[in-house]
Amino acid sequence: MTMTWGKPVAPTGVAEVLARMRGLEAALPPRDGVAVFNRVYLAVTEEIGRRMRAGGFTDGPAAAELDVRFAGRYLAAVDSVATGGRAPACWRPLFQLRGHPAVRPLQFALAGINAHIGHDLALALTDTCRALDTEPTALEGDFDRIGELLAAMEGRIREELMPGPDVLDVADPLTHLVGAWSLDAARGAAWASFRALWAVRTLPDVAEELTDRLDSGVGLVGRCLLTPLG
């Protein structure tokens, strides 16, 4: 699908992130793989916004900073592809297979979550610590709170997008495919990657190599998640 955009601009607040996601929801065909993930992410971001307004985070401004930087990486990938550029390796499987008729909606959703959690989250955490001049431990509590929200949302996503009357149908290859991926494992790996990136932040060559390997590794997992199932 071809879309016309102005010059990409990074979002500066949660409200702007939500506006961008709602714009994508209105513009993309419902069955488009990016649209499937965007609906999931929009619901998560709306809930995070509600919890921020209710004081549900230890450090509201820091949580907002992380949320905006995190979302900005997904939106930058969307903008890059829409303007003829190339997405990071972690996002390429989703953008390349977004219209494949043999890839199911749940696969699109999990592939997007995999790219965003597995790659973008570690970089967004690092960027947030730099921006706020703080240490990783300052973000850990709110990182866990967001993780609890994501875990609850993931269960709902699997139930809503798994086809057929029996979501545990062992004969369906989708059951086996999505059962091999774990949000908890992805979150744990993201935190470990963040700690590693923070530890080598004064060694740009090492940090760049680590980031590149993270990007390609997460992209490989995304490619597996998007295996066409017919």
mmCIF file of N, CA and C in Angstrom, residues 106-183:
data_model
loop_
_atom_site.group_PDB
_atom_site.id
_atom_site.type_symbol
_atom_site.label_atom_id
_atom_site.label_comp_id
_atom_site.label_asym_id
_atom_site.label_seq_id
_atom_site.Cartn_x
_atom_site.Cartn_y
_atom_site.Cartn_z
ATOM 1 N N LEU A 106 -2.977 -13.193 14.208
ATOM 2 C CA LEU A 106 -2.219 -13.368 15.439
ATOM 3 C C LEU A 106 -0.724 -13.355 15.166
ATOM 4 N N GLN A 107 -0.310 -13.899 14.035
ATOM 5 C CA GLN A 107 1.103 -13.871 13.669
ATOM 6 C C GLN A 107 1.587 -12.441 13.456
ATOM 7 N N PHE A 108 0.785 -11.643 12.776
ATOM 8 C CA PHE A 108 1.158 -10.243 12.572
ATOM 9 C C PHE A 108 1.308 -9.524 13.909
ATOM 10 N N ALA A 109 0.351 -9.747 14.814
ATOM 11 C CA ALA A 109 0.391 -9.075 16.112
ATOM 12 C C ALA A 109 1.639 -9.462 16.891
ATOM 13 N N LEU A 110 1.925 -10.756 16.951
ATOM 14 C CA LEU A 110 3.077 -11.206 17.729
ATOM 15 C C LEU A 110 4.395 -10.809 17.077
ATOM 16 N N ALA A 111 4.443 -10.784 15.751
ATOM 17 C CA ALA A 111 5.670 -10.351 15.077
ATOM 18 C C ALA A 111 5.963 -8.882 15.386
ATOM 19 N N GLY A 112 4.927 -8.056 15.422
ATOM 20 C CA GLY A 112 5.122 -6.656 15.782
ATOM 21 C C GLY A 112 5.557 -6.498 17.228
ATOM 22 N N ILE A 113 4.924 -7.245 18.118
ATOM 23 C CA ILE A 113 5.309 -7.194 19.532
ATOM 24 C C ILE A 113 6.750 -7.666 19.694
ATOM 25 N N ASN A 114 7.115 -8.719 18.980
ATOM 26 C CA ASN A 114 8.485 -9.231 19.040
ATOM 27 C C ASN A 114 9.495 -8.165 18.620
ATOM 28 N N ALA A 115 9.233 -7.488 17.502
ATOM 29 C CA ALA A 115 10.143 -6.446 17.028
ATOM 30 C C ALA A 115 10.245 -5.299 18.033
ATOM 31 N N HIS A 116 9.105 -4.908 18.556
ATOM 32 C CA HIS A 116 9.064 -3.726 19.409
ATOM 33 C C HIS A 116 9.663 -4.002 20.791
ATOM 34 N N ILE A 117 9.321 -5.160 21.373
ATOM 35 C CA ILE A 117 9.865 -5.511 22.683
ATOM 36 C C ILE A 117 11.313 -5.965 22.550
ATOM 37 N N GLY A 118 11.558 -6.837 21.578
ATOM 38 C CA GLY A 118 12.874 -7.462 21.469
ATOM 39 C C GLY A 118 13.986 -6.505 21.093
ATOM 40 N N HIS A 119 13.674 -5.499 20.290
ATOM 41 C CA HIS A 119 14.700 -4.564 19.826
ATOM 42 C C HIS A 119 14.475 -3.146 20.347
ATOM 43 N N ASP A 120 13.306 -2.598 20.060
ATOM 44 C CA ASP A 120 13.065 -1.172 20.330
ATOM 45 C C ASP A 120 13.099 -0.829 21.812
ATOM 46 N N LEU A 121 12.640 -1.764 22.654
ATOM 47 C CA LEU A 121 12.526 -1.445 24.073
ATOM 48 C C LEU A 121 13.892 -1.194 24.704
ATOM 49 N N ALA A 122 14.876 -2.029 24.388
ATOM 50 C CA ALA A 122 16.213 -1.844 24.958
ATOM 51 C C ALA A 122 16.789 -0.494 24.558
ATOM 52 N N LEU A 123 16.591 -0.109 23.299
ATOM 53 C CA LEU A 123 17.126 1.168 22.829
ATOM 54 C C LEU A 123 16.369 2.343 23.439
ATOM 55 N N ALA A 124 15.055 2.192 23.587
ATOM 56 C CA ALA A 124 14.257 3.265 24.187
ATOM 57 C C ALA A 124 14.622 3.461 25.662
ATOM 58 N N LEU A 125 14.864 2.375 26.368
ATOM 59 C CA LEU A 125 15.297 2.483 27.765
ATOM 60 C C LEU A 125 16.636 3.215 27.860
ATOM 61 N N THR A 126 17.550 2.859 26.967
ATOM 62 C CA THR A 126 18.858 3.514 26.952
ATOM 63 C C THR A 126 18.716 5.004 26.659
ATOM 64 N N ASP A 127 17.907 5.335 25.658
ATOM 65 C CA ASP A 127 17.688 6.739 25.307
ATOM 66 C C ASP A 127 17.054 7.503 26.461
ATOM 67 N N THR A 128 16.140 6.860 27.176
ATOM 68 C CA THR A 128 15.464 7.515 28.294
ATOM 69 C C THR A 128 16.439 7.805 29.430
ATOM 70 N N CYS A 129 17.292 6.837 29.738
ATOM 71 C CA CYS A 129 18.288 7.067 30.790
ATOM 72 C C CYS A 129 19.215 8.219 30.416
ATOM 73 N N ARG A 130 19.606 8.283 29.157
ATOM 74 C CA ARG A 130 20.466 9.381 28.716
ATOM 75 C C ARG A 130 19.735 10.724 28.838
ATOM 76 N N ALA A 131 18.483 10.744 28.362
ATOM 77 C CA ALA A 131 17.723 11.998 28.355
ATOM 78 C C ALA A 131 17.478 12.520 29.762
ATOM 79 N N LEU A 132 17.238 11.607 30.694
ATOM 80 C CA LEU A 132 16.920 12.006 32.066
ATOM 81 C C LEU A 132 18.141 12.011 32.973
ATOM 82 N N ASP A 133 19.293 11.616 32.427
ATOM 83 C CA ASP A 133 20.531 11.543 33.196
ATOM 84 C C ASP A 133 20.320 10.712 34.459
ATOM 85 N N THR A 134 19.842 9.496 34.242
ATOM 86 C CA THR A 134 19.556 8.616 35.368
ATOM 87 C C THR A 134 20.118 7.228 35.089
ATOM 88 N N GLU A 135 20.025 6.345 36.073
ATOM 89 C CA GLU A 135 20.556 4.986 35.956
ATOM 90 C C GLU A 135 19.416 3.999 35.711
ATOM 91 N N PRO A 136 19.728 2.815 35.152
ATOM 92 C CA PRO A 136 18.690 1.821 34.854
ATOM 93 C C PRO A 136 17.798 1.469 36.034
ATOM 94 N N THR A 137 18.350 1.420 37.244
ATOM 95 C CA THR A 137 17.532 1.047 38.404
ATOM 96 C C THR A 137 16.358 2.000 38.617
ATOM 97 N N ALA A 138 16.496 3.242 38.170
ATOM 98 C CA ALA A 138 15.409 4.214 38.347
ATOM 99 C C ALA A 138 14.193 3.871 37.503
ATOM 100 N N LEU A 139 14.394 3.101 36.431
ATOM 101 C CA LEU A 139 13.295 2.754 35.535
ATOM 102 C C LEU A 139 12.724 1.364 35.796
ATOM 103 N N GLU A 140 13.381 0.592 36.636
ATOM 104 C CA GLU A 140 13.021 -0.824 36.754
ATOM 105 C C GLU A 140 11.601 -1.043 37.265
ATOM 106 N N GLY A 141 11.181 -0.271 38.259
ATOM 107 C CA GLY A 141 9.846 -0.459 38.815
ATOM 108 C C GLY A 141 8.753 -0.218 37.794
ATOM 109 N N ASP A 142 8.850 0.879 37.062
ATOM 110 C CA ASP A 142 7.830 1.187 36.061
ATOM 111 C C ASP A 142 7.953 0.263 34.846
ATOM 112 N N PHE A 143 9.159 -0.200 34.552
ATOM 113 C CA PHE A 143 9.337 -1.219 33.505
ATOM 114 C C PHE A 143 8.521 -2.461 33.859
ATOM 115 N N ASP A 144 8.573 -2.879 35.111
ATOM 116 C CA ASP A 144 7.811 -4.054 35.544
ATOM 117 C C ASP A 144 6.312 -3.794 35.496
ATOM 118 N N ARG A 145 5.878 -2.584 35.853
ATOM 119 C CA ARG A 145 4.447 -2.262 35.805
ATOM 120 C C ARG A 145 3.921 -2.308 34.365
ATOM 121 N N ILE A 146 4.694 -1.771 33.442
ATOM 122 C CA ILE A 146 4.297 -1.840 32.036
ATOM 123 C C ILE A 146 4.293 -3.291 31.575
ATOM 124 N N GLY A 147 5.255 -4.086 32.051
ATOM 125 C CA GLY A 147 5.299 -5.503 31.697
ATOM 126 C C GLY A 147 4.069 -6.264 32.150
ATOM 127 N N GLU A 148 3.579 -5.940 33.332
ATOM 128 C CA GLU A 148 2.362 -6.588 33.833
ATOM 129 C C GLU A 148 1.174 -6.265 32.931
ATOM 130 N N LEU A 149 1.106 -5.015 32.482
ATOM 131 C CA LEU A 149 0.034 -4.613 31.570
ATOM 132 C C LEU A 149 0.154 -5.355 30.244
ATOM 133 N N LEU A 150 1.369 -5.446 29.712
ATOM 134 C CA LEU A 150 1.574 -6.138 28.440
ATOM 135 C C LEU A 150 1.207 -7.610 28.548
ATOM 136 N N ALA A 151 1.533 -8.236 29.662
ATOM 137 C CA ALA A 151 1.219 -9.652 29.839
ATOM 138 C C ALA A 151 -0.289 -9.880 29.815
ATOM 139 N N ALA A 152 -1.027 -8.995 30.484
ATOM 140 C CA ALA A 152 -2.483 -9.117 30.477
ATOM 141 C C ALA A 152 -3.041 -8.910 29.078
ATOM 142 N N MET A 153 -2.500 -7.931 28.373
ATOM 143 C CA MET A 153 -2.964 -7.651 27.018
ATOM 144 C C MET A 153 -2.635 -8.804 26.074
ATOM 145 N N GLU A 154 -1.456 -9.441 26.271
ATOM 146 C CA GLU A 154 -1.068 -10.528 25.374
ATOM 147 C C GLU A 154 -2.059 -11.683 25.450
ATOM 148 N N GLY A 155 -2.490 -12.023 26.682
ATOM 149 C CA GLY A 155 -3.468 -13.094 26.814
ATOM 150 C C GLY A 155 -4.752 -12.782 26.075
ATOM 151 N N ARG A 156 -5.199 -11.544 26.165
ATOM 152 C CA ARG A 156 -6.418 -11.130 25.464
ATOM 153 C C ARG A 156 -6.232 -11.168 23.950
ATOM 154 N N ILE A 157 -5.049 -10.748 23.506
ATOM 155 C CA ILE A 157 -4.753 -10.755 22.069
ATOM 156 C C ILE A 157 -4.808 -12.172 21.518
ATOM 157 N N ARG A 158 -4.189 -13.108 22.222
ATOM 158 C CA ARG A 158 -4.179 -14.496 21.756
ATOM 159 C C ARG A 158 -5.604 -15.049 21.674
ATOM 160 N N GLU A 159 -6.423 -14.735 22.667
ATOM 161 C CA GLU A 159 -7.796 -15.226 22.667
ATOM 162 C C GLU A 159 -8.607 -14.629 21.524
ATOM 163 N N GLU A 160 -8.427 -13.329 21.282
ATOM 164 C CA GLU A 160 -9.221 -12.644 20.262
ATOM 165 C C GLU A 160 -8.808 -13.008 18.844
ATOM 166 N N LEU A 161 -7.512 -13.248 18.631
ATOM 167 C CA LEU A 161 -7.019 -13.445 17.267
ATOM 168 C C LEU A 161 -6.783 -14.897 16.896
ATOM 169 N N MET A 162 -6.832 -15.806 17.863
ATOM 170 C CA MET A 162 -6.679 -17.217 17.529
ATOM 171 C C MET A 162 -7.957 -17.689 16.833
ATOM 172 N N PRO A 163 -7.854 -18.221 15.603
ATOM 173 C CA PRO A 163 -9.061 -18.617 14.871
ATOM 174 C C PRO A 163 -9.659 -19.904 15.415
ATOM 175 N N GLY A 164 -10.924 -20.121 15.078
ATOM 176 C CA GLY A 164 -11.564 -21.391 15.399
ATOM 177 C C GLY A 164 -12.191 -21.394 16.777
ATOM 178 N N PRO A 165 -13.062 -22.369 17.048
ATOM 179 C CA PRO A 165 -13.753 -22.437 18.328
ATOM 180 C C PRO A 165 -12.872 -22.914 19.464
ATOM 181 N N ASP A 166 -11.773 -23.604 19.157
ATOM 182 C CA ASP A 166 -10.918 -24.165 20.196
ATOM 183 C C ASP A 166 -9.540 -23.532 20.090
ATOM 184 N N VAL A 167 -9.228 -22.614 21.001
ATOM 185 C CA VAL A 167 -7.948 -21.913 20.920
ATOM 186 C C VAL A 167 -6.778 -22.819 21.272
ATOM 187 N N LEU A 168 -7.043 -24.018 21.766
ATOM 188 C CA LEU A 168 -5.982 -24.944 22.125
ATOM 189 C C LEU A 168 -5.924 -26.127 21.174
ATOM 190 N N ASP A 169 -6.425 -25.958 19.959
ATOM 191 C CA ASP A 169 -6.437 -27.023 18.970
ATOM 192 C C ASP A 169 -5.001 -27.426 18.636
ATOM 193 N N VAL A 170 -4.576 -28.615 19.113
ATOM 194 C CA VAL A 170 -3.186 -29.029 18.932
ATOM 195 C C VAL A 170 -2.885 -29.396 17.491
ATOM 196 N N ALA A 171 -3.917 -29.560 16.665
ATOM 197 C CA ALA A 171 -3.685 -29.896 15.260
ATOM 198 C C ALA A 171 -3.407 -28.671 14.411
ATOM 199 N N ASP A 172 -3.664 -27.501 14.952
ATOM 200 C CA ASP A 172 -3.458 -26.264 14.200
ATOM 201 C C ASP A 172 -1.993 -25.857 14.317
ATOM 202 N N PRO A 173 -1.275 -25.733 13.191
ATOM 203 C CA PRO A 173 0.137 -25.330 13.280
ATOM 204 C C PRO A 173 0.338 -23.973 13.928
ATOM 205 N N LEU A 174 -0.689 -23.116 13.892
ATOM 206 C CA LEU A 174 -0.564 -21.814 14.541
ATOM 207 C C LEU A 174 -0.349 -21.981 16.044
ATOM 208 N N THR A 175 -1.002 -22.982 16.638
ATOM 209 C CA THR A 175 -0.844 -23.237 18.065
ATOM 210 C C THR A 175 0.611 -23.509 18.405
ATOM 211 N N HIS A 176 1.255 -24.308 17.584
ATOM 212 C CA HIS A 176 2.654 -24.649 17.834
ATOM 213 C C HIS A 176 3.567 -23.451 17.592
ATOM 214 N N LEU A 177 3.272 -22.703 16.543
ATOM 215 C CA LEU A 177 4.134 -21.584 16.183
ATOM 216 C C LEU A 177 4.130 -20.511 17.260
ATOM 217 N N VAL A 178 2.944 -20.056 17.659
ATOM 218 C CA VAL A 178 2.879 -18.973 18.638
ATOM 219 C C VAL A 178 3.224 -19.453 20.037
ATOM 220 N N GLY A 179 3.078 -20.760 20.278
ATOM 221 C CA GLY A 179 3.443 -21.295 21.583
ATOM 222 C C GLY A 179 4.939 -21.290 21.831
ATOM 223 N N ALA A 180 5.725 -21.134 20.764
ATOM 224 C CA ALA A 180 7.183 -21.129 20.895
ATOM 225 C C ALA A 180 7.724 -19.751 21.263
ATOM 226 N N TRP A 181 6.854 -18.729 21.270
ATOM 227 C CA TRP A 181 7.299 -17.367 21.588
ATOM 228 C C TRP A 181 6.710 -16.939 22.915
ATOM 229 N N SER A 182 7.510 -16.292 23.740
ATOM 230 C CA SER A 182 7.071 -15.878 25.076
ATOM 231 C C SER A 182 7.330 -14.404 25.296
ATOM 232 N N LEU A 183 6.300 -13.682 25.714
ATOM 233 C CA LEU A 183 6.461 -12.264 26.032
ATOM 234 C C LEU A 183 7.377 -12.074 27.228
#
